Every structure is written in C-alpha cells, then in structure tokens.
Amino acid sequence: AGESLPRAVANLLKGHDVRHAVWPEGCKDANDVLVQHGEGALAACLNAARRIDPPAGLITGFSDLPPLGDRRVLRIGEQPFDWAVALELGALSVWTGIPGSGKSTFLTWAMDRISRVESVRVGMMAFETHPHDLRDQLSLIATGREFGALDGDYRQRLAADLDRRFRLVHHVPVQNGDDRQHLAWLESMVWTLAVRDGCKVIVIDPWNELEHLPEPGETMTAYVNFATKTIRQWAEQLDVHIALVAHPKKMPTEGKPRPPTGYDIADSAAFFNKPSLGVTVHQH
C-alpha cells in the first residue's frame, strides 16, 4: 500500500508539484532522518525528491522511477473468460459488437463478477441504459429476480451491496451552462470516480453517446487518435482500468454477420491500435 501512496497523493493533489523523497536505511520518516543524521541529511533527501508527474519529457535512469504498486490484472474468475478477458490497471480496453449482440449485458455481468472476485469498486457510465434498468440487471444476476420483486429486507441488503461495489454517473442537464458530455467533462467524471470514490474499473458505454468536439480543420481520425491516447493516459496516471464500449459502423448483413473488431469501429483504426485489450461480443 505504501508503494502506491505517492501516486494516490499526486492524483488527489492534481496540478500540484508532488515529489517522492527516499529516506536512508533505517529511517521511516523525516523525523527519523533529522534525529539520526541531522539537518543536512534531511535537506539533502528533500532536495533530491523526484517529481511524481514531471512536466513534458524527462530523462532518467531506472533507479529514478517513482514507486508504483504491484501491477494488478483483474479477472472475471470464471472459465472460459479468464484466458481472454484480463483487465490490467493503468490500461484501456475497447469492447464492441453488432447491435443486439449483448455487449452491454455481458459487460455488466463481467463487472459484477470482477467487483466480487477482486474486491474492487466499479464506476459505470451507461449512457444508453437507465440506472433503474442497470439495477434490475445486477439484481437478476445476484438473485434471479428484478429489484422491485424482492422483499424489503433482501432489497435493502442488495442495495447496500451494490452501493459498496458500484458508482453511477448521471448526466444532469444544466440551465444556462455547459452540460455537454465532451472530453473535458469525461476527464472530470473519470478523475472523480477514481480519486474520490476509489473505483479501479471505469466503464464508458458507449463512446458514440459522448459529444465529440474536434478542433477546426481536425479530422475525426486525428481526433479519435488523440482522444483514445488521452483516455489511455488517464488510466495510467490514475492506476485504473478504463473499459470503452464503441459501436461498429454499419456492416454487411448478407449471410452470417461476422464478428467485428476494433478496425470496424467508425472513424479511426485507433480503436484497434491504442487499447491493450480488444473484446468482441458476438452471437452466432
């Protein structure tokens, strides 16, 4: 836990110069250094403290890298999915499938399993699913019945369990203000889910529902390349996994529809090239 603390503090104090000091052997904090080695040694440690988020580029040796907690891979905990679906913290995955293939339903089930098996909290931005419908899906997974069909005590216990394991993002229209769901808004939601609410997996479902604002003269291909790279950087900085759902472009329907890949998502091949994992949900 101590190794991941400097990154957690840097995320909490976003925009500030957060540095990591290394104490001499046998010292656990600054006071130990002062008592055992004196003011000069303490000053030297503080002057040598390294930035957690150095601006722009920085050339270092391997020993200069800031501390990082053990890299974790989150799994569903059930075969045959564990060999294919492994969500690495600090990485981006893209999920796709033709309409009606069940990708959002499967993703909800997978997030429920991961939150239980790995004891992590999941942040859900399900723009096409009403929160009550999402609650019913999770209730069906847990009990086989919709939330409203449960008796009072059982419903209360399930609600407490879901509150512990999930956070929801609601889009609230703002009068006389900017309520657009663009990339800057998405960054604010991701940061809040990760830092304030401690979510280790964040689902954005779907990409197509966000409002995309490319710069004047910027092609959608260039914008998507920039946006997916930026989202991947958020995941790395916040040490979370971001699962991005994106609909494929219209595909031929003659014969059996083939399973789409990231290359079949409209606007850019970045949906295939940028993520660490691509998941296709398809029913033959």
mmCIF file of C-alpha atoms in Angstrom:
data_model
loop_
_atom_site.group_PDB
_atom_site.id
_atom_site.type_symbol
_atom_site.label_atom_id
_atom_site.label_comp_id
_atom_site.label_asym_id
_atom_site.label_seq_id
_atom_site.Cartn_x
_atom_site.Cartn_y
_atom_site.Cartn_z
ATOM 1 C CA ALA A 1 0.000 0.000 0.000
ATOM 2 C CA GLY A 2 2.873 2.370 0.777
ATOM 3 C CA GLU A 3 4.338 1.971 -2.700
ATOM 4 C CA SER A 4 1.114 3.163 -4.318
ATOM 5 C CA LEU A 5 0.634 6.076 -1.885
ATOM 6 C CA PRO A 6 2.769 8.697 -3.749
ATOM 7 C CA ARG A 7 0.707 8.163 -6.906
ATOM 8 C CA ALA A 8 -2.559 8.342 -4.930
ATOM 9 C CA VAL A 9 -1.456 11.619 -3.306
ATOM 10 C CA ALA A 10 -0.409 13.057 -6.685
ATOM 11 C CA ASN A 11 -3.826 12.193 -8.112
ATOM 12 C CA LEU A 12 -5.533 13.804 -5.128
ATOM 13 C CA LEU A 13 -3.446 16.997 -5.446
ATOM 14 C CA LYS A 14 -3.970 17.246 -9.200
ATOM 15 C CA GLY A 15 -1.965 20.036 -10.818
ATOM 16 C CA HIS A 16 0.475 20.415 -7.909
ATOM 17 C CA ASP A 17 4.170 19.540 -7.816
ATOM 18 C CA VAL A 18 4.122 16.339 -5.735
ATOM 19 C CA ARG A 19 7.530 14.778 -5.014
ATOM 20 C CA HIS A 20 8.715 11.498 -3.543
ATOM 21 C CA ALA A 21 11.607 11.513 -1.062
ATOM 22 C CA VAL A 22 13.703 8.462 -0.237
ATOM 23 C CA TRP A 23 14.941 8.159 3.356
ATOM 24 C CA PRO A 24 18.240 6.491 4.392
ATOM 25 C CA GLU A 25 18.223 2.870 5.512
ATOM 26 C CA GLY A 26 16.636 2.510 8.953
ATOM 27 C CA CYS A 27 14.578 5.719 8.695
ATOM 28 C CA LYS A 28 10.846 5.575 8.175
ATOM 29 C CA ASP A 29 10.112 9.311 8.025
ATOM 30 C CA ALA A 30 11.654 12.783 8.021
ATOM 31 C CA ASN A 31 11.907 12.970 11.798
ATOM 32 C CA ASP A 32 13.997 9.782 11.914
ATOM 33 C CA VAL A 33 16.409 11.302 9.382
ATOM 34 C CA LEU A 34 16.655 14.508 11.438
ATOM 35 C CA VAL A 35 17.309 12.672 14.700
ATOM 36 C CA GLN A 36 19.742 10.079 13.322
ATOM 37 C CA HIS A 37 21.579 12.051 10.622
ATOM 38 C CA GLY A 38 20.938 15.758 11.221
ATOM 39 C CA GLU A 39 19.532 18.701 9.284
ATOM 40 C CA GLY A 40 22.000 18.446 6.409
ATOM 41 C CA ALA A 41 20.989 14.853 5.569
ATOM 42 C CA LEU A 42 17.292 15.716 5.771
ATOM 43 C CA ALA A 43 17.777 18.718 3.485
ATOM 44 C CA ALA A 44 19.684 16.531 1.016
ATOM 45 C CA CYS A 45 16.820 13.985 0.943
ATOM 46 C CA LEU A 46 14.247 16.691 0.315
ATOM 47 C CA ASN A 47 16.340 18.388 -2.373
ATOM 48 C CA ALA A 48 16.744 15.032 -4.126
ATOM 49 C CA ALA A 49 12.990 14.268 -4.040
ATOM 50 C CA ARG A 50 11.729 13.350 -7.509
ATOM 51 C CA ARG A 51 8.535 14.603 -9.124
ATOM 52 C CA ILE A 52 5.723 12.082 -9.490
ATOM 53 C CA ASP A 53 4.422 13.805 -12.633
ATOM 54 C CA PRO A 54 7.323 15.658 -14.271
ATOM 55 C CA PRO A 55 6.255 18.154 -16.944
ATOM 56 C CA ALA A 56 6.643 17.082 -20.571
ATOM 57 C CA GLY A 57 9.611 14.776 -21.125
ATOM 58 C CA LEU A 58 12.207 13.657 -18.613
ATOM 59 C CA ILE A 59 15.339 11.551 -18.986
ATOM 60 C CA THR A 60 16.026 9.246 -16.037
ATOM 61 C CA GLY A 61 17.686 6.014 -15.074
ATOM 62 C CA PHE A 62 15.679 3.021 -13.949
ATOM 63 C CA SER A 63 16.547 3.707 -10.307
ATOM 64 C CA ASP A 64 14.928 7.166 -10.627
ATOM 65 C CA LEU A 65 11.468 5.816 -11.431
ATOM 66 C CA PRO A 66 8.785 6.822 -8.894
ATOM 67 C CA PRO A 67 7.361 3.982 -6.783
ATOM 68 C CA LEU A 68 4.368 2.079 -8.099
ATOM 69 C CA GLY A 69 2.226 -0.593 -6.504
ATOM 70 C CA ASP A 70 2.339 -4.110 -7.909
ATOM 71 C CA ARG A 71 0.741 -4.221 -11.349
ATOM 72 C CA ARG A 72 -2.622 -5.949 -10.997
ATOM 73 C CA VAL A 73 -4.707 -7.790 -13.548
ATOM 74 C CA LEU A 74 -8.407 -8.047 -12.757
ATOM 75 C CA ARG A 75 -10.225 -11.191 -13.897
ATOM 76 C CA ILE A 76 -13.811 -12.439 -14.031
ATOM 77 C CA GLY A 77 -12.880 -15.575 -12.081
ATOM 78 C CA GLU A 78 -14.776 -17.947 -14.339
ATOM 79 C CA GLN A 79 -13.857 -20.032 -17.362
ATOM 80 C CA PRO A 80 -13.748 -19.778 -20.324
ATOM 81 C CA PHE A 81 -13.460 -15.999 -19.954
ATOM 82 C CA ASP A 82 -10.328 -15.664 -17.806
ATOM 83 C CA TRP A 83 -7.994 -16.728 -20.615
ATOM 84 C CA ALA A 84 -9.257 -13.848 -22.795
ATOM 85 C CA VAL A 85 -10.575 -11.037 -20.571
ATOM 86 C CA ALA A 86 -7.827 -9.676 -18.313
ATOM 87 C CA LEU A 87 -8.198 -6.031 -17.292
ATOM 88 C CA GLU A 88 -4.830 -4.521 -16.415
ATOM 89 C CA LEU A 89 -4.765 -1.485 -14.149
ATOM 90 C CA GLY A 90 -3.335 1.527 -15.936
ATOM 91 C CA ALA A 91 -4.643 0.352 -19.305
ATOM 92 C CA LEU A 92 -7.524 0.814 -21.752
ATOM 93 C CA SER A 93 -9.774 -1.840 -23.296
ATOM 94 C CA VAL A 94 -12.252 -1.387 -26.155
ATOM 95 C CA TRP A 95 -15.422 -3.508 -26.300
ATOM 96 C CA THR A 96 -17.517 -3.831 -29.439
ATOM 97 C CA GLY A 97 -20.201 -5.959 -31.074
ATOM 98 C CA ILE A 98 -23.024 -5.598 -33.577
ATOM 99 C CA PRO A 99 -26.307 -4.131 -32.218
ATOM 100 C CA GLY A 100 -28.241 -6.683 -30.189
ATOM 101 C CA SER A 101 -25.205 -8.901 -29.610
ATOM 102 C CA GLY A 102 -25.388 -8.377 -25.844
ATOM 103 C CA LYS A 103 -22.106 -6.499 -25.324
ATOM 104 C CA SER A 104 -23.511 -4.142 -22.671
ATOM 105 C CA THR A 105 -25.257 -7.025 -20.892
ATOM 106 C CA PHE A 106 -22.101 -9.140 -20.922
ATOM 107 C CA LEU A 107 -20.011 -6.183 -19.746
ATOM 108 C CA THR A 108 -22.415 -5.578 -16.831
ATOM 109 C CA TRP A 109 -22.159 -9.252 -15.847
ATOM 110 C CA ALA A 110 -18.353 -9.148 -16.168
ATOM 111 C CA MET A 111 -18.136 -6.003 -13.997
ATOM 112 C CA ASP A 112 -20.328 -7.634 -11.343
ATOM 113 C CA ARG A 113 -18.072 -10.693 -11.306
ATOM 114 C CA ILE A 114 -14.844 -8.648 -11.238
ATOM 115 C CA SER A 115 -16.087 -6.433 -8.402
ATOM 116 C CA ARG A 116 -16.877 -9.533 -6.319
ATOM 117 C CA VAL A 117 -13.843 -11.657 -7.189
ATOM 118 C CA GLU A 118 -11.252 -8.850 -6.990
ATOM 119 C CA SER A 119 -12.972 -6.786 -4.230
ATOM 120 C CA VAL A 120 -12.837 -3.572 -6.257
ATOM 121 C CA ARG A 121 -15.360 -0.827 -6.938
ATOM 122 C CA VAL A 122 -16.599 -0.228 -10.490
ATOM 123 C CA GLY A 123 -17.673 3.129 -11.951
ATOM 124 C CA MET A 124 -20.435 2.866 -14.562
ATOM 125 C CA MET A 125 -21.164 5.458 -17.239
ATOM 126 C CA ALA A 126 -24.005 3.631 -19.013
ATOM 127 C CA PHE A 127 -25.455 6.352 -21.233
ATOM 128 C CA GLU A 128 -27.890 4.070 -23.094
ATOM 129 C CA THR A 129 -29.146 2.163 -20.022
ATOM 130 C CA HIS A 130 -31.464 3.741 -17.451
ATOM 131 C CA PRO A 131 -30.000 3.444 -13.926
ATOM 132 C CA HIS A 132 -33.075 1.505 -12.759
ATOM 133 C CA ASP A 133 -32.620 -0.943 -15.649
ATOM 134 C CA LEU A 134 -28.967 -1.357 -14.689
ATOM 135 C CA ARG A 135 -30.007 -2.010 -11.088
ATOM 136 C CA ASP A 136 -32.501 -4.634 -12.316
ATOM 137 C CA GLN A 137 -29.764 -6.328 -14.373
ATOM 138 C CA LEU A 138 -27.485 -6.529 -11.345
ATOM 139 C CA SER A 139 -30.380 -7.771 -9.200
ATOM 140 C CA LEU A 140 -31.159 -10.515 -11.745
ATOM 141 C CA ILE A 141 -27.504 -11.559 -11.705
ATOM 142 C CA ALA A 142 -27.442 -11.725 -7.898
ATOM 143 C CA THR A 143 -30.910 -13.096 -7.132
ATOM 144 C CA GLY A 144 -32.641 -14.168 -10.336
ATOM 145 C CA ARG A 145 -35.324 -11.508 -9.741
ATOM 146 C CA GLU A 146 -35.701 -7.833 -10.597
ATOM 147 C CA PHE A 147 -35.038 -5.343 -7.818
ATOM 148 C CA GLY A 148 -38.708 -4.401 -7.312
ATOM 149 C CA ALA A 149 -39.718 -8.053 -6.866
ATOM 150 C CA LEU A 150 -37.501 -8.510 -3.793
ATOM 151 C CA ASP A 151 -38.900 -8.296 -0.275
ATOM 152 C CA GLY A 152 -37.923 -5.342 1.910
ATOM 153 C CA ASP A 153 -35.005 -6.809 3.882
ATOM 154 C CA TYR A 154 -33.489 -8.585 0.871
ATOM 155 C CA ARG A 155 -33.846 -5.438 -1.241
ATOM 156 C CA GLN A 156 -32.133 -3.359 1.435
ATOM 157 C CA ARG A 157 -29.203 -5.771 1.708
ATOM 158 C CA LEU A 158 -28.771 -5.898 -2.077
ATOM 159 C CA ALA A 159 -28.905 -2.095 -2.318
ATOM 160 C CA ALA A 160 -26.176 -1.808 0.325
ATOM 161 C CA ASP A 161 -24.049 -4.366 -1.535
ATOM 162 C CA LEU A 162 -24.460 -2.539 -4.868
ATOM 163 C CA ASP A 163 -23.639 0.807 -3.210
ATOM 164 C CA ARG A 164 -20.428 -0.725 -1.874
ATOM 165 C CA ARG A 165 -19.339 -2.163 -5.233
ATOM 166 C CA PHE A 166 -20.620 0.358 -7.808
ATOM 167 C CA ARG A 167 -20.810 4.060 -8.581
ATOM 168 C CA LEU A 168 -23.070 5.573 -11.254
ATOM 169 C CA VAL A 169 -22.572 8.704 -13.345
ATOM 170 C CA HIS A 170 -25.777 10.631 -14.057
ATOM 171 C CA HIS A 171 -25.977 13.305 -16.738
ATOM 172 C CA VAL A 172 -27.907 16.247 -15.296
ATOM 173 C CA PRO A 173 -28.903 18.990 -17.793
ATOM 174 C CA VAL A 174 -27.760 22.434 -16.636
ATOM 175 C CA GLN A 175 -29.686 25.584 -17.480
ATOM 176 C CA ASN A 176 -27.554 28.436 -18.831
ATOM 177 C CA GLY A 177 -24.417 26.341 -18.546
ATOM 178 C CA ASP A 178 -22.239 23.921 -20.451
ATOM 179 C CA ASP A 179 -23.741 20.468 -19.882
ATOM 180 C CA ARG A 180 -22.152 18.830 -22.909
ATOM 181 C CA GLN A 181 -20.637 15.394 -22.391
ATOM 182 C CA HIS A 182 -17.355 16.134 -24.117
ATOM 183 C CA LEU A 183 -13.789 15.013 -23.412
ATOM 184 C CA ALA A 184 -13.195 17.603 -20.659
ATOM 185 C CA TRP A 185 -16.413 16.526 -18.921
ATOM 186 C CA LEU A 186 -15.367 12.887 -19.278
ATOM 187 C CA GLU A 187 -11.987 13.631 -17.678
ATOM 188 C CA SER A 188 -13.720 15.226 -14.682
ATOM 189 C CA MET A 189 -16.006 12.198 -14.246
ATOM 190 C CA VAL A 190 -13.148 9.686 -14.582
ATOM 191 C CA TRP A 191 -10.985 11.604 -12.096
ATOM 192 C CA THR A 192 -13.852 11.823 -9.572
ATOM 193 C CA LEU A 193 -14.691 8.126 -9.892
ATOM 194 C CA ALA A 194 -11.035 7.114 -9.457
ATOM 195 C CA VAL A 195 -9.840 9.562 -6.793
ATOM 196 C CA ARG A 196 -12.925 10.433 -4.747
ATOM 197 C CA ASP A 197 -14.817 7.146 -4.984
ATOM 198 C CA GLY A 198 -11.913 4.707 -5.307
ATOM 199 C CA CYS A 199 -13.124 2.936 -8.462
ATOM 200 C CA LYS A 200 -10.490 0.667 -10.031
ATOM 201 C CA VAL A 201 -12.513 -0.104 -13.184
ATOM 202 C CA ILE A 202 -14.429 2.581 -15.104
ATOM 203 C CA VAL A 203 -16.882 1.706 -17.883
ATOM 204 C CA ILE A 204 -17.741 4.220 -20.645
ATOM 205 C CA ASP A 205 -20.750 2.814 -22.537
ATOM 206 C CA PRO A 206 -20.863 3.838 -25.330
ATOM 207 C CA TRP A 207 -18.279 6.103 -26.934
ATOM 208 C CA ASN A 208 -20.848 7.135 -29.555
ATOM 209 C CA GLU A 209 -23.016 8.906 -26.938
ATOM 210 C CA LEU A 210 -20.278 11.373 -25.992
ATOM 211 C CA GLU A 211 -20.195 14.770 -27.690
ATOM 212 C CA HIS A 212 -17.033 14.976 -29.768
ATOM 213 C CA LEU A 213 -15.528 18.392 -30.445
ATOM 214 C CA PRO A 214 -12.578 18.151 -32.848
ATOM 215 C CA GLU A 215 -10.601 21.323 -33.410
ATOM 216 C CA PRO A 216 -11.447 23.339 -36.559
ATOM 217 C CA GLY A 217 -9.869 21.538 -39.504
ATOM 218 C CA GLU A 218 -9.093 18.421 -37.434
ATOM 219 C CA THR A 219 -10.279 15.168 -38.996
ATOM 220 C CA MET A 220 -12.273 12.673 -36.938
ATOM 221 C CA THR A 221 -9.452 10.165 -37.467
ATOM 222 C CA ALA A 222 -6.953 12.536 -35.858
ATOM 223 C CA TYR A 223 -9.417 13.437 -33.084
ATOM 224 C CA VAL A 224 -10.140 9.792 -32.184
ATOM 225 C CA ASN A 225 -6.408 9.037 -32.196
ATOM 226 C CA PHE A 226 -5.843 11.930 -29.766
ATOM 227 C CA ALA A 227 -8.876 11.043 -27.598
ATOM 228 C CA THR A 228 -8.038 7.340 -27.186
ATOM 229 C CA LYS A 229 -4.425 8.203 -26.396
ATOM 230 C CA THR A 230 -5.627 10.730 -23.793
ATOM 231 C CA ILE A 231 -8.031 8.245 -22.163
ATOM 232 C CA ARG A 232 -5.254 5.657 -22.010
ATOM 233 C CA GLN A 233 -3.049 8.239 -20.251
ATOM 234 C CA TRP A 234 -5.813 8.882 -17.692
ATOM 235 C CA ALA A 235 -5.909 5.163 -16.925
ATOM 236 C CA GLU A 236 -2.144 5.054 -16.486
ATOM 237 C CA GLN A 237 -1.994 8.157 -14.292
ATOM 238 C CA LEU A 238 -4.929 7.142 -12.082
ATOM 239 C CA ASP A 239 -3.909 3.446 -11.968
ATOM 240 C CA VAL A 240 -7.349 2.270 -13.075
ATOM 241 C CA HIS A 241 -8.679 0.233 -15.974
ATOM 242 C CA ILE A 242 -10.986 2.036 -18.415
ATOM 243 C CA ALA A 243 -13.349 -0.142 -20.478
ATOM 244 C CA LEU A 244 -14.649 1.773 -23.502
ATOM 245 C CA VAL A 245 -17.660 0.436 -25.443
ATOM 246 C CA ALA A 246 -17.895 1.521 -29.085
ATOM 247 C CA HIS A 247 -20.420 0.512 -31.731
ATOM 248 C CA PRO A 248 -19.081 -0.737 -35.062
ATOM 249 C CA LYS A 249 -20.001 1.057 -38.265
ATOM 250 C CA LYS A 250 -22.830 -0.423 -40.359
ATOM 251 C CA MET A 251 -21.704 -3.838 -41.559
ATOM 252 C CA PRO A 252 -22.987 -6.035 -44.438
ATOM 253 C CA THR A 253 -25.916 -8.215 -43.370
ATOM 254 C CA GLU A 254 -25.865 -10.751 -46.197
ATOM 255 C CA GLY A 255 -25.368 -14.262 -44.843
ATOM 256 C CA LYS A 256 -23.958 -14.683 -41.359
ATOM 257 C CA PRO A 257 -22.702 -11.425 -39.831
ATOM 258 C CA ARG A 258 -19.034 -11.704 -38.982
ATOM 259 C CA PRO A 259 -17.674 -10.682 -35.568
ATOM 260 C CA PRO A 260 -16.485 -7.042 -35.726
ATOM 261 C CA THR A 261 -13.087 -5.934 -34.424
ATOM 262 C CA GLY A 262 -11.674 -2.566 -33.452
ATOM 263 C CA TYR A 263 -10.958 -1.916 -37.133
ATOM 264 C CA ASP A 264 -14.728 -1.983 -37.782
ATOM 265 C CA ILE A 265 -15.452 0.903 -35.391
ATOM 266 C CA ALA A 266 -16.090 4.103 -37.302
ATOM 267 C CA ASP A 267 -13.637 6.996 -37.727
ATOM 268 C CA SER A 268 -10.253 5.521 -36.788
ATOM 269 C CA ALA A 269 -8.068 2.419 -36.527
ATOM 270 C CA ALA A 270 -7.013 3.784 -33.111
ATOM 271 C CA PHE A 271 -9.823 1.726 -31.563
ATOM 272 C CA PHE A 272 -7.779 -1.322 -32.582
ATOM 273 C CA ASN A 273 -4.262 0.060 -32.098
ATOM 274 C CA LYS A 274 -4.457 2.087 -28.871
ATOM 275 C CA PRO A 275 -6.035 -0.266 -26.276
ATOM 276 C CA SER A 276 -4.167 -3.048 -24.514
ATOM 277 C CA LEU A 277 -7.182 -5.334 -24.987
ATOM 278 C CA GLY A 278 -9.964 -5.569 -27.546
ATOM 279 C CA VAL A 279 -13.112 -7.549 -26.701
ATOM 280 C CA THR A 280 -15.746 -8.547 -29.253
ATOM 281 C CA VAL A 281 -19.084 -9.867 -28.010
ATOM 282 C CA HIS A 282 -20.774 -11.879 -30.776
ATOM 283 C CA GLN A 283 -23.554 -14.445 -31.066
ATOM 284 C CA HIS A 284 -23.510 -16.864 -33.988
#
